């Protein structure tokens, strides 16, 4: 007979112990009436955690940071970062805590757990809507095959958060390969402590890019590996029509995972200039700018590595620049391979022919501005000879292109695994979060089911695959919510 002994969560304090210079041990604010709103049971199972325990009093207190497991030393992490191009030497977790590392080496982290020494003017809190938003979109991204932090749980705190209106407060518990960011390296570099920078780089290599340890120049190889991972990541975003919205260097990971789902959104109507974030008035983080912005962020990362890469700064800059300059090609390769999958083109189709077809399609999308997700899904039917769904998006303007493409024998089966039917569409996300804020979790749960199984058509769920009604107000997203 098994006993009802709870399976205590084991956490290590590896980062807290190894990097006292890069964090402040801290305690979460006490939640007055914590209540579990969402628990990711499949992620819990993957981590070997018992959902019964997590749903219990101690588990819920764990998710607000008010129960600290044995061995854990929660810390607010320090980092710097370029925000919209301007450098802030001291950002750090203003409303977040690293609880510690899970047995598989990943971080368990809380967001919305109260003010820390890095809070500056902020209240350290988060509202139910934005935390559920991160849960929904990060889990959708995971289901879409995109490297991302994961959402483990959202707990309502029972306390009120004041934004434009009073809102119910919440804490998000997330799991990530790590929370090392370009901004972490910028902070370490700014201390002028060369030994700290080297330890940080060695830690990043061991955790995320272990092959670099055996390279002739491990720190140059670390850089190359992060460049490759981020080029692949941004290509995936672009193929899905995902707009991160706040690609500051403190939101650019060393692991290559997508992090921080504040103002992000999926593009509805195709338009390279799409911006949703209320504060991105210059369009710095517009859809089409994401690849060059990532390269810019990686240049900031390269600057931090100069002292590690070569004793001669000029030689280090030369070596790092050479690697940085490989970003556009690496990105283009990943994007083209992904676009070939979206078009169902087999390996036999020569590159030149595929590239011509893709370029012509880009011109067509620019001229017709269809619903991005819907258009690519409709191509699946066209592969089998039925142009009607494509015509719903672009009329008969694609007929010439469709015949050329169909002559290459696109594979409908592989297309249906590359072009999602369901993405977290802005109007559906808003609807689900408004209901949750008012106390009804039903729409959130329903939407989560379809977006976490995005390629499988579900009878009765047609509404989830439809674009926003044409009279819907333009979608606007916010940072620091
Ligand atoms: P972001 O770009 O949204 O990831 O956050 C940028 C910085 O602002 C980070 O240092 C956050 O910790 C901090 N921050 C955002 N919202 C708050 C808040 N409500 N209270 C304290 N710090 C915050
Ligand atoms: Mg952030």
Coordinates of C-alpha atoms and ligand atoms in Angstrom, one line a residue:
X1 CA 0.0 0.0 0.0
X2 CA 1.4 3.4 -0.8
X3 CA 1.1 6.0 1.9
X4 CA -0.4 9.4 1.3
X5 CA 3.0 10.9 2.0
X6 CA 3.2 13.9 -0.4
X7 CA 6.0 13.7 -3.0
X8 CA 8.1 16.6 -2.0
X9 CA 9.5 18.6 -4.8
X10 CA 13.3 18.6 -4.9
X11 CA 15.1 21.7 -6.0
X12 CA 18.8 22.6 -6.1
X13 CA 20.2 26.0 -5.6
X14 CA 22.9 25.7 -8.3
X15 CA 22.6 29.2 -9.7
X16 CA 22.1 30.8 -6.3
X17 CA 25.2 29.1 -5.0
X18 CA 27.4 29.5 -8.1
X19 CA 26.5 33.1 -8.8
X20 CA 26.0 35.1 -5.6
X21 CA 27.1 38.1 -7.7
X22 CA 24.1 37.6 -10.1
X23 CA 21.2 37.3 -7.7
X24 CA 19.7 38.4 -4.4
X25 CA 18.2 35.7 -2.1
X26 CA 14.6 36.8 -1.7
X27 CA 11.2 35.8 -0.4
X28 CA 7.9 35.9 -2.3
X29 CA 5.1 38.2 -1.0
X30 CA 2.5 36.3 1.0
X31 CA -0.6 35.5 -1.1
X32 CA -3.7 36.1 1.0
X33 CA -6.0 33.5 -0.5
X34 CA -4.1 31.4 -3.1
X35 CA -6.3 29.4 -5.5
X36 CA -5.1 27.2 -8.4
X37 CA -6.4 28.4 -11.7
X38 CA -4.5 26.2 -14.1
X39 CA -2.1 23.2 -13.7
X40 CA -0.2 21.7 -16.6
X41 CA -0.6 18.0 -15.7
X42 CA 1.4 16.7 -18.7
X43 CA 4.3 18.9 -17.8
X44 CA 4.0 17.9 -14.2
X45 CA 4.1 14.2 -15.2
X46 CA 7.2 14.9 -17.5
X47 CA 8.9 16.4 -14.4
X48 CA 7.9 13.4 -12.2
X49 CA 5.7 15.6 -10.0
X50 CA 2.5 14.4 -8.5
X51 CA -0.5 16.5 -9.6
X52 CA -2.3 15.6 -6.4
X53 CA 0.5 17.1 -4.4
X54 CA 0.6 20.2 -6.6
X55 CA -3.1 20.7 -6.2
X56 CA -2.9 20.4 -2.5
X57 CA -2.3 23.2 0.0
X58 CA 1.4 22.9 0.0
X59 CA 1.6 22.6 -3.8
X60 CA -0.4 25.8 -4.3
X61 CA 1.8 27.6 -1.7
X62 CA 4.8 26.4 -3.6
X63 CA 3.5 28.1 -6.7
X64 CA 3.1 31.4 -4.9
X65 CA 6.6 31.1 -3.4
X66 CA 5.2 30.8 0.1
X67 CA 6.3 27.2 0.6
X68 CA 10.1 26.9 0.0
X69 CA 11.1 23.3 -0.5
X70 CA 14.2 21.9 1.4
X71 CA 17.4 22.8 -0.5
X72 CA 15.9 25.7 -2.3
X73 CA 17.3 29.3 -2.1
X74 CA 14.9 31.5 -4.1
X75 CA 16.7 34.4 -5.8
X76 CA 15.8 37.5 -7.8
X77 CA 18.2 37.3 -10.7
X78 CA 20.3 40.3 -11.8
X79 CA 20.6 41.3 -15.4
X80 CA 21.1 44.3 -17.6
X81 CA 19.6 44.8 -21.1
X82 CA 19.0 46.9 -24.1
X83 CA 15.3 47.9 -24.1
X84 CA 14.2 49.3 -27.4
X85 CA 17.8 50.0 -28.2
X86 CA 18.6 51.9 -25.0
X87 CA 20.9 50.3 -22.4
X88 CA 19.7 49.8 -18.8
X89 CA 22.7 48.6 -16.7
X90 CA 20.4 47.2 -13.9
X91 CA 17.1 45.5 -14.7
X92 CA 16.8 42.1 -13.0
X93 CA 13.8 40.2 -11.7
X94 CA 11.6 43.0 -10.5
X95 CA 8.6 40.7 -9.9
X96 CA 10.0 37.3 -10.4
X97 CA 12.0 34.7 -8.5
X98 CA 14.1 31.7 -9.5
X99 CA 13.0 29.0 -7.0
X100 CA 15.8 26.7 -8.1
X101 CA 16.6 23.9 -10.5
X102 CA 14.5 20.8 -11.0
X103 CA 16.1 17.3 -11.0
X104 CA 16.2 17.4 -14.8
X105 CA 18.3 20.6 -14.6
X106 CA 15.6 23.0 -15.7
X107 CA 14.6 26.2 -13.8
X108 CA 11.4 26.5 -11.8
X109 CA 10.6 30.2 -11.8
X110 CA 7.8 32.4 -10.5
X111 CA 6.5 35.6 -12.1
X112 CA 4.3 38.0 -10.1
X113 CA 5.6 37.0 -6.7
X114 CA 6.1 40.5 -5.3
X115 CA 8.6 43.3 -5.2
X116 CA 12.3 42.6 -5.2
X117 CA 15.3 44.8 -4.9
X118 CA 15.1 45.1 -8.7
X119 CA 11.5 46.3 -8.8
X120 CA 12.4 50.0 -9.3
X121 CA 9.0 51.7 -9.5
X122 CA 7.0 48.5 -10.2
X123 CA 4.6 46.8 -7.7
X124 CA 6.1 43.4 -8.3
X125 CA 2.8 41.9 -9.1
X126 CA 1.0 40.4 -12.1
X127 CA -2.7 40.1 -13.0
X128 CA -4.6 36.9 -13.8
X129 CA -5.1 37.8 -17.4
X130 CA -1.5 38.3 -18.5
X131 CA -0.3 35.3 -16.5
X132 CA -2.9 33.1 -18.2
X133 CA -1.9 34.7 -21.5
X134 CA 1.6 33.5 -21.0
X135 CA 0.4 30.0 -20.0
X136 CA -1.8 29.8 -23.1
X137 CA 0.6 31.1 -25.7
X138 CA 3.7 29.4 -24.4
X139 CA 1.9 26.1 -24.3
X140 CA 0.6 26.7 -27.9
X141 CA 4.2 27.5 -29.0
X142 CA 5.4 24.2 -27.4
X143 CA 2.7 22.3 -29.3
X144 CA 3.7 24.1 -32.5
X145 CA 7.2 22.7 -32.0
X146 CA 8.9 26.0 -31.0
X147 CA 11.5 26.0 -28.3
X148 CA 10.0 27.9 -25.4
X149 CA 9.7 28.2 -21.6
X150 CA 6.8 26.2 -20.4
X151 CA 3.9 27.1 -18.1
X152 CA 3.4 24.8 -15.1
X153 CA 0.7 26.6 -13.2
X154 CA -1.1 29.8 -12.6
X155 CA -2.4 30.6 -9.1
X156 CA -4.7 33.5 -8.3
X157 CA -3.3 35.2 -5.2
X158 CA -6.6 36.5 -3.8
X159 CA -5.0 40.0 -3.8
X160 CA -5.9 42.9 -6.0
X161 CA -3.4 44.4 -8.5
X162 CA -4.0 48.0 -9.6
X163 CA -3.5 48.7 -13.3
X164 CA -5.9 50.9 -15.2
X165 CA -8.6 49.2 -13.2
X166 CA -8.3 46.9 -10.1
X167 CA -7.6 43.3 -11.3
X168 CA -7.3 39.9 -9.6
X169 CA -3.6 39.1 -8.9
X170 CA -1.8 35.9 -10.0
X171 CA 1.5 34.2 -10.0
X172 CA 2.8 32.1 -13.0
X173 CA 5.1 29.2 -12.3
X174 CA 7.2 28.5 -15.4
X175 CA 9.8 25.9 -16.3
X176 CA 12.7 26.9 -18.6
X177 CA 16.0 25.4 -19.7
X178 CA 17.4 28.3 -17.8
X179 CA 16.8 32.0 -17.4
X180 CA 20.3 33.0 -18.7
X181 CA 19.8 35.9 -21.0
X182 CA 22.0 38.1 -23.2
X183 CA 21.3 40.6 -20.4
X184 CA 22.8 38.3 -17.8
X185 CA 26.1 38.4 -19.8
X186 CA 25.8 42.2 -20.2
X187 CA 25.5 42.5 -16.4
X188 CA 28.4 40.2 -15.7
X189 CA 30.6 42.0 -18.3
X190 CA 29.7 45.3 -16.7
X191 CA 31.2 44.2 -13.4
X192 CA 34.7 44.0 -15.0
X193 CA 35.1 40.8 -13.1
X194 CA 36.7 38.6 -15.8
X195 CA 36.5 35.5 -13.6
X196 CA 32.8 35.9 -13.1
X197 CA 32.2 36.3 -16.8
X198 CA 34.2 33.1 -17.5
X199 CA 32.3 31.1 -14.9
X200 CA 29.0 32.3 -16.4
X201 CA 30.1 31.3 -19.9
X202 CA 31.3 27.9 -18.6
X203 CA 27.9 27.4 -16.9
X204 CA 26.1 28.3 -20.1
X205 CA 28.2 25.9 -22.1
X206 CA 27.7 23.1 -19.6
X207 CA 23.9 23.6 -19.5
X208 CA 23.0 24.5 -23.0
X209 CA 25.9 24.1 -25.5
X210 CA 28.0 21.3 -24.1
X211 CA 29.7 20.5 -27.4
X212 CA 31.4 23.9 -27.2
X213 CA 33.6 22.7 -24.3
X214 CA 35.5 20.5 -26.7
X215 CA 36.0 23.2 -29.3
X216 CA 39.3 24.8 -30.0
X217 CA 37.9 28.1 -28.8
X218 CA 35.0 27.2 -26.5
X219 CA 33.7 30.8 -26.0
X220 CA 33.6 31.5 -29.8
X221 CA 31.8 28.1 -30.2
X222 CA 29.3 29.1 -27.5
X223 CA 28.6 32.2 -29.5
X224 CA 28.2 30.3 -32.7
X225 CA 25.9 27.8 -31.0
X226 CA 23.7 30.6 -29.6
X227 CA 23.6 32.3 -33.0
X228 CA 22.5 29.1 -34.6
X229 CA 19.8 28.4 -32.0
X230 CA 18.4 31.9 -32.2
X231 CA 18.4 31.9 -36.0
X232 CA 16.4 28.7 -36.0
X233 CA 14.1 30.1 -33.3
X234 CA 13.3 33.3 -35.1
X235 CA 12.7 31.3 -38.4
X236 CA 10.1 29.3 -36.6
X237 CA 8.4 32.4 -35.3
X238 CA 8.3 33.9 -38.8
X239 CA 6.9 30.7 -40.3
X240 CA 4.1 30.8 -37.8
X241 CA 3.4 34.5 -38.0
X242 CA 4.4 34.9 -34.3
X243 CA 5.4 38.4 -33.2
X244 CA 7.3 38.5 -29.9
X245 CA 6.7 42.2 -29.4
X246 CA 9.5 43.0 -26.9
X247 CA 12.8 41.6 -28.2
X248 CA 15.0 43.4 -25.7
X249 CA 18.3 41.7 -24.9
X250 CA 17.0 40.8 -21.4
X251 CA 14.3 38.8 -23.2
X252 CA 16.8 36.9 -25.5
X253 CA 17.9 33.6 -24.0
X254 CA 21.2 31.8 -24.2
X255 CA 19.4 28.5 -24.4
X256 CA 17.5 29.5 -27.6
X257 CA 14.0 29.2 -26.0
X258 CA 11.3 31.8 -26.5
X259 CA 10.8 33.7 -23.3
X260 CA 8.5 36.4 -21.9
X261 CA 5.1 36.4 -23.4
X262 CA 4.0 39.9 -22.6
X263 CA 3.0 41.8 -25.7
X264 CA 3.4 38.9 -28.1
X265 CA 0.7 38.0 -30.6
X266 CA 0.0 36.0 -33.7
X267 CA -0.4 37.9 -36.9
X268 CA -3.9 37.8 -38.3
X269 CA -3.8 39.4 -41.8
X270 CA -0.4 39.0 -43.5
X271 CA 1.5 42.3 -43.2
X272 CA 5.3 42.5 -42.7
X273 CA 4.9 45.8 -40.8
X274 CA 2.5 44.3 -38.2
X275 CA 3.0 45.6 -34.6
X276 CA 0.7 44.9 -31.7
X277 CA 2.5 46.4 -28.7
X278 CA 1.2 49.7 -27.5
X279 CA 4.6 51.1 -26.8
X280 CA 6.4 50.0 -30.0
X281 CA 5.4 53.2 -31.8
X282 CA 8.5 53.0 -34.1
X283 CA 7.8 49.4 -35.1
X284 CA 11.2 48.3 -33.9
X285 CA 9.8 44.8 -33.1
X286 CA 7.5 44.6 -36.1
X287 CA 7.0 41.1 -37.7
X288 CA 9.5 41.6 -40.5
X289 CA 12.1 43.2 -38.3
X290 CA 12.5 40.2 -36.0
X291 CA 15.4 38.5 -37.8
X292 CA 17.6 41.7 -38.0
X293 CA 16.7 42.6 -34.4
X294 CA 17.8 39.2 -33.3
X295 CA 21.1 39.7 -35.0
X296 CA 21.4 43.1 -33.3
X297 CA 20.8 41.4 -29.9
X298 CA 23.4 38.8 -30.7
X299 CA 25.9 41.6 -31.5
X300 CA 25.3 42.8 -28.0
X301 CA 26.0 39.3 -26.7
X302 CA 29.2 39.1 -28.8
X303 CA 30.5 42.3 -27.2
X304 CA 30.3 40.7 -23.8
X305 CA 32.4 37.7 -24.9
X306 CA 35.4 39.8 -26.3
X307 CA 37.6 39.2 -23.3
X308 CA 37.0 35.5 -23.3
X309 CA 37.5 34.9 -27.1
X310 CA 41.0 36.2 -27.5
X311 CA 43.6 38.1 -25.5
X312 CA 43.8 40.6 -28.4
X313 CA 40.5 42.5 -28.4
X314 CA 40.9 43.2 -32.2
X315 CA 41.3 39.5 -32.9
X316 CA 38.3 38.7 -30.7
X317 CA 36.1 41.2 -32.5
X318 CA 37.2 39.8 -35.9
X319 CA 36.4 36.2 -34.9
X320 CA 33.1 37.1 -33.3
X321 CA 32.1 39.4 -36.2
X322 CA 32.7 36.5 -38.6
X323 CA 30.3 34.3 -36.7
X324 CA 27.7 37.1 -36.3
X325 CA 27.8 37.6 -40.0
X326 CA 26.7 34.0 -40.5
X327 CA 23.3 34.8 -38.9
X328 CA 21.4 35.9 -42.1
X329 CA 22.5 32.8 -44.0
X330 CA 21.7 30.4 -41.1
X331 CA 18.3 32.2 -40.7
X332 CA 17.5 32.0 -44.4
X333 CA 18.4 28.3 -44.5
X334 CA 16.1 27.5 -41.5
X335 CA 13.3 29.7 -42.9
X336 CA 13.5 28.2 -46.4
X337 CA 13.5 24.6 -45.1
X338 CA 10.4 25.5 -43.0
X339 CA 8.7 27.1 -46.0
X340 CA 9.4 24.1 -48.1
X341 CA 7.6 22.0 -45.4
X342 CA 4.7 24.4 -45.3
X343 CA 4.4 24.0 -49.1
X344 CA 4.8 20.2 -48.9
X345 CA 7.8 20.2 -51.2
X346 CA 9.8 17.0 -51.2
X347 CA 13.6 16.9 -51.2
X348 CA 13.5 16.2 -54.9
X349 CA 12.3 19.7 -55.8
X350 CA 15.5 21.6 -56.7
X351 CA 16.3 24.6 -54.5
X352 CA 16.2 27.0 -57.4
X353 CA 12.7 26.0 -58.4
X354 CA 11.5 26.0 -54.7
X355 CA 13.0 29.4 -54.1
X356 CA 11.4 31.0 -57.2
X357 CA 8.1 29.6 -56.1
X358 CA 8.5 30.9 -52.5
X359 CA 9.5 34.4 -53.8
X360 CA 6.4 34.5 -56.0
X361 CA 4.3 33.5 -53.1
X362 CA 5.8 36.3 -51.0
X363 CA 4.8 38.8 -53.7
X364 CA 1.3 37.2 -53.8
X365 CA 0.9 37.5 -50.0
X366 CA 2.0 41.1 -50.0
X367 CA -0.4 41.9 -52.7
X368 CA -3.4 40.0 -51.3
X369 CA -2.9 40.2 -47.5
X370 CA -4.8 37.1 -46.5
X371 CA -5.3 35.7 -43.0
X372 CA -1.8 34.2 -42.6
X373 CA -2.7 31.0 -40.7
X374 CA -5.9 30.3 -42.7
X375 CA -4.2 30.8 -46.0
X376 CA -1.5 28.2 -45.4
X377 CA -4.0 25.7 -44.0
X378 CA -6.2 26.2 -47.1
X379 CA -3.2 25.3 -49.3
X380 CA -3.6 21.7 -48.0
X381 CA -7.0 21.4 -49.8
X382 CA -5.4 23.0 -52.9
X383 CA -2.7 20.3 -52.9
X384 CA -5.5 17.8 -53.4
X385 CA -7.0 19.9 -56.2
X386 CA -9.6 21.9 -54.3
X387 CA -8.9 25.6 -54.8
X388 CA -12.1 26.8 -53.1
X389 CA -10.6 27.3 -49.6
X390 CA -7.7 29.3 -51.0
X391 CA -10.2 31.4 -53.0
X392 CA -11.9 32.3 -49.8
X393 CA -8.7 34.1 -48.8
X394 CA -7.4 35.6 -52.1
X395 CA -10.1 35.2 -54.7
X396 CA -8.7 33.8 -57.9
X397 CA -5.4 35.8 -57.7
X398 CA -3.4 32.7 -56.8
X399 CA -4.6 30.4 -59.6
X400 CA -1.4 30.8 -61.7
X401 CA 0.8 30.2 -58.7
X402 CA -1.3 27.2 -57.5
X403 CA -0.9 25.4 -60.8
X404 CA 2.9 25.9 -60.9
X405 CA 3.1 24.7 -57.3
X406 CA 0.8 21.7 -57.8
X407 CA 3.0 20.6 -60.7
X408 CA 5.7 19.9 -58.1
X409 CA 3.5 17.3 -56.4
X410 CA 3.1 18.8 -52.9
X411 CA 2.5 16.3 -50.1
X412 CA -0.8 17.1 -48.4
X413 CA -0.1 14.9 -45.4
X414 CA 3.2 16.6 -44.5
X415 CA 1.5 20.0 -45.1
X416 CA -1.2 19.3 -42.5
X417 CA 1.6 18.7 -40.0
X418 CA 3.4 22.0 -40.9
X419 CA 0.5 24.4 -41.1
X420 CA -1.6 24.7 -37.9
X421 CA -5.3 25.0 -38.0
X422 CA -5.5 26.6 -34.6
X423 CA -3.3 29.3 -33.2
X424 CA -4.1 31.5 -30.2
X425 CA -5.9 34.1 -32.3
X426 CA -6.0 37.5 -30.6
X427 CA -9.8 37.9 -30.4
X428 CA -10.1 34.4 -28.9
X429 CA -7.3 35.0 -26.4
X430 CA -8.9 38.2 -25.3
X431 CA -12.3 36.6 -24.9
X432 CA -10.8 33.8 -22.8
X433 CA -8.8 36.1 -20.6
X434 CA -11.7 38.5 -20.0
X435 CA -13.9 35.6 -18.9
X436 CA -11.1 34.3 -16.6
X437 CA -10.6 37.7 -15.1
X438 CA -14.4 37.7 -14.3
X439 CA -14.1 34.3 -12.8
X440 CA -15.1 31.9 -15.6
X441 CA -12.2 29.6 -16.7
X442 CA -14.4 27.8 -19.3
X443 CA -13.3 29.7 -22.4
X444 CA -9.6 29.5 -21.4
X445 CA -9.8 25.7 -20.9
X446 CA -11.6 25.3 -24.2
X447 CA -9.1 27.4 -26.1
X448 CA -6.2 25.7 -24.4
X449 CA -7.5 22.3 -25.7
X450 CA -7.4 23.3 -29.3
X451 CA -4.2 25.4 -29.4
X452 CA -2.2 22.6 -27.6
X453 CA -3.3 20.1 -30.4
X454 CA -3.0 22.6 -33.2
X455 CA -2.9 20.4 -36.3
X456 CA -5.9 18.2 -35.5
X457 CA -9.3 19.4 -36.9
X458 CA -12.0 19.2 -34.3
X459 CA -15.6 19.1 -35.4
X460 CA -17.7 21.7 -33.7
X461 CA -14.6 23.9 -33.1
X462 CA -14.7 25.8 -36.5
X463 CA -14.9 29.1 -34.7
X464 CA -11.4 28.7 -33.4
X465 CA -10.0 28.5 -36.9
X466 CA -11.7 31.6 -38.1
X467 CA -10.1 35.1 -38.4
X468 CA -11.4 37.8 -36.2
X469 CA -14.7 39.4 -37.4
X470 CA -13.8 42.2 -39.9
X471 CA -15.4 44.8 -37.6
X472 CA -13.2 43.8 -34.6
X473 CA -11.1 46.6 -33.1
X474 CA -7.3 46.5 -33.9
X475 CA -5.6 44.3 -31.4
X476 CA -3.3 46.1 -28.9
X477 CA -0.9 44.4 -26.4
X478 CA 0.9 45.7 -23.4
X479 CA 4.2 45.2 -21.6
X480 CA 4.7 44.8 -17.8
X481 CA 1.1 43.8 -17.3
Ligands
LIG1 P1 9.9 42.6 -19.5 O1 10.6 43.3 -20.7 O2 8.4 42.8 -19.6 O3 10.3 41.2 -19.4 O4 10.4 43.3 -18.2 C1 11.4 44.3 -18.1 C2 11.8 44.6 -16.7 O5 10.7 45.2 -15.9 C3 12.2 43.3 -15.9 O6 13.3 43.8 -15.1 C4 11.0 43.1 -15.0 O7 11.3 42.4 -13.8 C5 10.5 44.5 -14.7 N1 9.0 44.5 -14.4 C6 8.0 44.4 -15.3 N2 6.8 44.5 -14.6 C7 7.1 44.8 -13.3 C8 6.3 45.0 -12.1 N3 5.0 45.0 -12.1 N4 7.0 45.2 -11.0 C9 8.3 45.2 -10.9 N5 9.1 45.0 -12.0 C10 8.5 44.8 -13.2
LIG2 MG1 11.7 40.0 -19.4

